[in-house]
Short mmCIF file of C-alpha atoms in Angstrom, two decimals:
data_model
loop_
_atom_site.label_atom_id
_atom_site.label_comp_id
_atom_site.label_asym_id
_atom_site.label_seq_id
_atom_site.Cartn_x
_atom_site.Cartn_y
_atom_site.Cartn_z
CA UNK A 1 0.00 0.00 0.00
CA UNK A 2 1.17 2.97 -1.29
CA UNK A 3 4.58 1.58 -2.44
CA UNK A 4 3.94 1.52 -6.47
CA UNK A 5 6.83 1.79 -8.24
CA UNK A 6 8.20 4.67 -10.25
CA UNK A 7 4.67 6.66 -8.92
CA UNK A 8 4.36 9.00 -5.96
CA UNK A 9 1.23 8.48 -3.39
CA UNK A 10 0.24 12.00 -2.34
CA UNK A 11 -2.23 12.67 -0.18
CA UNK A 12 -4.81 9.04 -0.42
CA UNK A 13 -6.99 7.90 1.93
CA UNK A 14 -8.10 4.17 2.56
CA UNK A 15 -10.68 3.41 4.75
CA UNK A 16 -13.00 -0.03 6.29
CA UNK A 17 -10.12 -2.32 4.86
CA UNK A 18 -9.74 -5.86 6.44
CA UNK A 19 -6.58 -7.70 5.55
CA UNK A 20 -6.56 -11.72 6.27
CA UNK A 21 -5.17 -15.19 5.46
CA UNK A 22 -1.99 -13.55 4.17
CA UNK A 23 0.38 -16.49 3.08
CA UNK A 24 3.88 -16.48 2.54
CA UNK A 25 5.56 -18.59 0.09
CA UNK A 26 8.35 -20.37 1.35
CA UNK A 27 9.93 -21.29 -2.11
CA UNK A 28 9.63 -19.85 -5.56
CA UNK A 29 9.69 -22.65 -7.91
CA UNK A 30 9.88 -20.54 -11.38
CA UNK A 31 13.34 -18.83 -9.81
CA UNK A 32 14.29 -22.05 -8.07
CA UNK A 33 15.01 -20.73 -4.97
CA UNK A 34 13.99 -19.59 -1.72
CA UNK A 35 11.75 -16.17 -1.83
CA UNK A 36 14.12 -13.52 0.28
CA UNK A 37 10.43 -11.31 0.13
CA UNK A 38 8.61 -14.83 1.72
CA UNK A 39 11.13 -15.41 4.32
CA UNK A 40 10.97 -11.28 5.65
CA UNK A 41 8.52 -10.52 8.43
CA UNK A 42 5.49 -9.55 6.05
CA UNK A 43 4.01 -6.09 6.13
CA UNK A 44 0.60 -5.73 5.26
CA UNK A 45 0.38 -2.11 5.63
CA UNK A 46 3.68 -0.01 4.10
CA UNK A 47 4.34 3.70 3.20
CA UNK A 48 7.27 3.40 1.69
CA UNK A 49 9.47 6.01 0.44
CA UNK A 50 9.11 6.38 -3.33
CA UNK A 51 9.51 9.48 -4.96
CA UNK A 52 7.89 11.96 -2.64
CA UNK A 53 5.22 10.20 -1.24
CA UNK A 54 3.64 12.04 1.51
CA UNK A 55 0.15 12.95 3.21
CA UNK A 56 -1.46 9.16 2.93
CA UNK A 57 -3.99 7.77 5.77
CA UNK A 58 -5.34 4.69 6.50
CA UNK A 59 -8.21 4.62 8.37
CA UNK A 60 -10.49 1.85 10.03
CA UNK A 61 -8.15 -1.09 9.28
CA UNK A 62 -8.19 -4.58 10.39
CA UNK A 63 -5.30 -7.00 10.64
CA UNK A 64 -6.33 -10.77 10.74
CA UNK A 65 -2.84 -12.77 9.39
CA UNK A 66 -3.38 -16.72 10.16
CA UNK A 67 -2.41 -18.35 13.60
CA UNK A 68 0.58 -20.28 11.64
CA UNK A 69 2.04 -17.39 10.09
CA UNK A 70 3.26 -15.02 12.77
CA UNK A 71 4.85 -12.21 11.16
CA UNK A 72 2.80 -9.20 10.41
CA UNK A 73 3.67 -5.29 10.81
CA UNK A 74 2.90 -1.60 9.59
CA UNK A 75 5.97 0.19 8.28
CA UNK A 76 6.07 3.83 7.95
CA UNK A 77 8.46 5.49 6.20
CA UNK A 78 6.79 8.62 4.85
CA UNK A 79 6.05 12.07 6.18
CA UNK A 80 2.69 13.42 6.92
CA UNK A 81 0.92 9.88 7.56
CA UNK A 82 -1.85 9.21 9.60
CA UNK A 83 -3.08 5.95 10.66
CA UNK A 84 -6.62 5.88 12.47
CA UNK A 85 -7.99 3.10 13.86
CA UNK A 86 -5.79 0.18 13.49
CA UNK A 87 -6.56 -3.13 15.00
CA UNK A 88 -4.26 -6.33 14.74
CA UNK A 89 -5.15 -9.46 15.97
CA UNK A 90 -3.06 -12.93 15.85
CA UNK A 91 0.12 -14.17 18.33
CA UNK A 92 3.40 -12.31 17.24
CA UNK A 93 6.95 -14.11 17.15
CA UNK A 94 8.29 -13.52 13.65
CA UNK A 95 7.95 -10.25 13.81
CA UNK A 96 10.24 -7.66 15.37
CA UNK A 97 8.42 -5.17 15.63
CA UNK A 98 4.72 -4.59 14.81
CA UNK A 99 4.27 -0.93 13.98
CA UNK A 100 7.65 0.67 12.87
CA UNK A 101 8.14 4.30 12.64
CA UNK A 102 10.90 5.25 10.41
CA UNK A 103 14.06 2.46 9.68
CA UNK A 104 17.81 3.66 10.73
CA UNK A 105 19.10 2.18 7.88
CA UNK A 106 17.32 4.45 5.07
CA UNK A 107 17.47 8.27 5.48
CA UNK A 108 13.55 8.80 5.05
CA UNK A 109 11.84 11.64 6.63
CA UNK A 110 8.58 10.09 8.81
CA UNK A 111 8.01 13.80 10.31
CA UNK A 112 4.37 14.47 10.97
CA UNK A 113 3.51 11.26 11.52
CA UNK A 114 0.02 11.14 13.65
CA UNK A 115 -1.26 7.57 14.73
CA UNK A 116 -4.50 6.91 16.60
CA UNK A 117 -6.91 4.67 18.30
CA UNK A 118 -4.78 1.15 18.06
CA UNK A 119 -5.94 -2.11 19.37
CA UNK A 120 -2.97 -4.94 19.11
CA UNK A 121 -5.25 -7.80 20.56
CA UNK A 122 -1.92 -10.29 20.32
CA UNK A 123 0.15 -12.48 22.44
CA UNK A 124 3.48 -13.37 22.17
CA UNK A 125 4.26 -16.70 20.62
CA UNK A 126 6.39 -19.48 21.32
CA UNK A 127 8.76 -18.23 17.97
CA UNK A 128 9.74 -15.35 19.31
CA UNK A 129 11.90 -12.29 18.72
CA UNK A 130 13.19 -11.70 22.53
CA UNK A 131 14.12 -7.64 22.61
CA UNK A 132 11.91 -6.35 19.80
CA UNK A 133 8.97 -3.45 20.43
CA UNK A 134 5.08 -3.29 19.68
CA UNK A 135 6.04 0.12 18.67
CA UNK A 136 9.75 1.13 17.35
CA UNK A 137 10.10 4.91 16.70
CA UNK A 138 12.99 6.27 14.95
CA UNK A 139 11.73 9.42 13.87
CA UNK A 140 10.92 13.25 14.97
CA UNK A 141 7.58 15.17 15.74
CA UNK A 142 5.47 11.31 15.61
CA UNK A 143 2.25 11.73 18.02
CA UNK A 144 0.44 8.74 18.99
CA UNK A 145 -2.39 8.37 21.13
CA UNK A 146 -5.24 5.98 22.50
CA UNK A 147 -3.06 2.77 22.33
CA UNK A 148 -4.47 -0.97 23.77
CA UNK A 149 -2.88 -3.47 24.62
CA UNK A 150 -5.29 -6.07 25.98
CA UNK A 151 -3.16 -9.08 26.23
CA UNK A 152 0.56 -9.34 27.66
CA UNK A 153 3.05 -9.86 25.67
CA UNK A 154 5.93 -11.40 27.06
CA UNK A 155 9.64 -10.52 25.84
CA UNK A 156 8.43 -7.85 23.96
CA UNK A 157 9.25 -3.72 25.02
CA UNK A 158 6.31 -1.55 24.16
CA UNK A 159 7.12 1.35 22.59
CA UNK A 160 10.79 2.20 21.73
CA UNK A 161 12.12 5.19 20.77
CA UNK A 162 15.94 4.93 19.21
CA UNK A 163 17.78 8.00 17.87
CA UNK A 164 20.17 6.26 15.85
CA UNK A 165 21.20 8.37 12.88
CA UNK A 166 19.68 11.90 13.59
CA UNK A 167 18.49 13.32 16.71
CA UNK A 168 14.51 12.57 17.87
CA UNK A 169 12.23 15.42 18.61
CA UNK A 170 8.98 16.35 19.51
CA UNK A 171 7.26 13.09 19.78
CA UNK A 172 4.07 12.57 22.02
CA UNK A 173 2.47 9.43 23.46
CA UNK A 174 -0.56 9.69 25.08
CA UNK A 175 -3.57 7.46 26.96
CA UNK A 176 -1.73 4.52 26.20
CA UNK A 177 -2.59 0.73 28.26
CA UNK A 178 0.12 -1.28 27.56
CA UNK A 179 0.90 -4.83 28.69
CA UNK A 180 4.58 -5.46 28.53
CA UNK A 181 6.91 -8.29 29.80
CA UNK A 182 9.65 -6.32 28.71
CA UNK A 183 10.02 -2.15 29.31
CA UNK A 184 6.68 -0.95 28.56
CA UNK A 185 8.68 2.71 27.49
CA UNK A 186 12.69 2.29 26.26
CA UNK A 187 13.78 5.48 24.79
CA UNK A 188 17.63 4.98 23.35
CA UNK A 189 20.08 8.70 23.61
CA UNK A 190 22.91 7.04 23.81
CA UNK A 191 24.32 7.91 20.27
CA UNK A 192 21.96 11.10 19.55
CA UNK A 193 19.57 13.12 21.63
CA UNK A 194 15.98 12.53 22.42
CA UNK A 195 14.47 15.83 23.47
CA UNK A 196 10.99 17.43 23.67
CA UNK A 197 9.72 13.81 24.80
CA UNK A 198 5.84 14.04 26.26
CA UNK A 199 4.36 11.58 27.89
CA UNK A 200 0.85 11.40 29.48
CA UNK A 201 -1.90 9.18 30.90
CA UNK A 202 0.90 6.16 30.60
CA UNK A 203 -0.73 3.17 31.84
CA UNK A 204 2.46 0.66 32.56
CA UNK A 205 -0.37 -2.40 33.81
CA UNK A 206 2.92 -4.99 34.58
CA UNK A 207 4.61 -2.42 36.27
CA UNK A 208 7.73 -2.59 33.25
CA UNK A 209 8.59 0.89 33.58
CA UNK A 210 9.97 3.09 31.49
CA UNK A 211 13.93 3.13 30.85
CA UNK A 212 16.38 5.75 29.60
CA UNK A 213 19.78 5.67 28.65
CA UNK A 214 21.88 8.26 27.33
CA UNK A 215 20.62 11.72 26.53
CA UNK A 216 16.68 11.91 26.82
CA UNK A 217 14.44 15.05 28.04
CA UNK A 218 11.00 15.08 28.38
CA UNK A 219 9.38 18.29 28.77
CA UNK A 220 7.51 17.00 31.82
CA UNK A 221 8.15 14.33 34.22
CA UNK A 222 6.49 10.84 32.63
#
C-alpha cells in the first residue's frame, strides 16, 4: 500500500479495509530458490518512500494474518501519515516489531507522523523475537495516542524510541494501556539526543517501567 513503483502516493486515503489469510511462500519454484520477500517478516500495511510520497492515511483497518504465520507489521516510512484506527489481531513471534516508525538504515523523513486509536489484541508466541517493540520509533515530531494493549506480551518492550542516525524530537504518546513483559517505554540517547519527549496518561499495567539511557528530556516528568 502505497509503495507503487516509479509513482508518488500523495495525499490518499483508505478506509474499512480488512486484511486476512496472508500467506507467505516459502519457495519460488519458477526462480528455483527460496523467496528472500517470503522469508521477511510480512508487512501488510507499508508507506514506503518512493519518490515523494507524503500525506497518505489509513483509516479503520483490520489485521487478521493466520495463527501459523506469525509475522505481520505496519511500516512507515513517509512524512505526513496518519493511521486511524488500526486493530491487529493474531500471536506475534516472527515479527520484530509490529508498527515501525521510520528504519535507521534508510534516510527517510517520517516527520508528521500522527497515529490513533490502536488495538494490538496479540500475544506473544512461542517463535519469538526476545528484545523487539510493539512500537519502534525512529523518527521526529510522531504523536500517537489511545493505544491498547489487551493481552501481555511477554519478551516484547512496548514502545521504543531509538535516535540512531539523527536526533529525535517532539514526539508525544498519550492514553496509552500497555501490557509489557519487557520495558513498557525504552527510549535509546545514547548515540543522539531525544528531546521534547511528552508523555501522558501512561498506563504501565505490569509495572515494566519506562527506561532511559543516554541523553533523553522530556518536557515533563512521565
Amino acid at each position: 500500500m502505497f509503495s507503487t513503483p516509479n509513482h508518488t502516493a500523495v495525499e490518499n486515503t483508505v478506509s474499512g479495509l480488512v486484511i486476512e489469510d496472508t500467506k507467505r511462500t516459502p519457495f519460488d519454484e519458477a526462480a528455483g530458490r527460496e523467496n528472500l520477500e517470503a522469508i521477511a517478516p510480512l508487512s501488510p500495511i507499508v508507506f514506503r518512500p518512493d519518490g515523494e510520497g507524503r500525506g497518505n492515511t489509513i483509516r479503520n483497518v483490520e489485521i487478521r494474518p493466520p495463527k501459523d504465520d506469525l509475522s505481520h507489521r505496519v511500516r512507515v516510512l513517509q512524512p505526513e501519515t496518519t493511521i486511524e484506527g488500526l486493530t491487529i489481531t493474531s500471536p506475534v513471534g516472527y515479527t520484530p516489531n509490529v508498527i515501525e516508525i521510520g528504519n535507521p538504515a534508510t534516510d527517510v523523513s517520517v516527520e508528521k507522523t500522527t497515529i490513533s486509536d490502536i488495538t494490538l489484541d496479540v500475544e506473544t508466541a512461542e517463535t519469538q523475537f526476545p528484545g523487539h517493540a510493539l512500537f519502534d520509533i525512529y523518527g521526529s515530531d510522531v504523536d500517537i495516542e489511545e493505544v491498547s494493549v489487551p493481552k501481555e506480551v511477554e519478551e516484547f518492550f512496548g514502545f521504543r524510541i531509538k535516535a540512531i542516525n539523527r536526533p529525535i524530537s517532539n514526539c508525544r504518546i498519550r492514553n496509552v494501556e500497555m501490557r509489557s513483559g519487557r520495558e513498557a517505554l525504552f527510549i535509546n540517547g545514547r548515540e543522539q539526543p531525544v528531546t521534547g519527549l511528552v508523555v501522558e496518561e501512561f498506563r504501565d499495567v505490569l509495572g515494566s517501567g519506562i527506561v532511559t539511557k543516554g541523553d533523553v528530556e522530556f518536557v515533563s516528568e512521565p
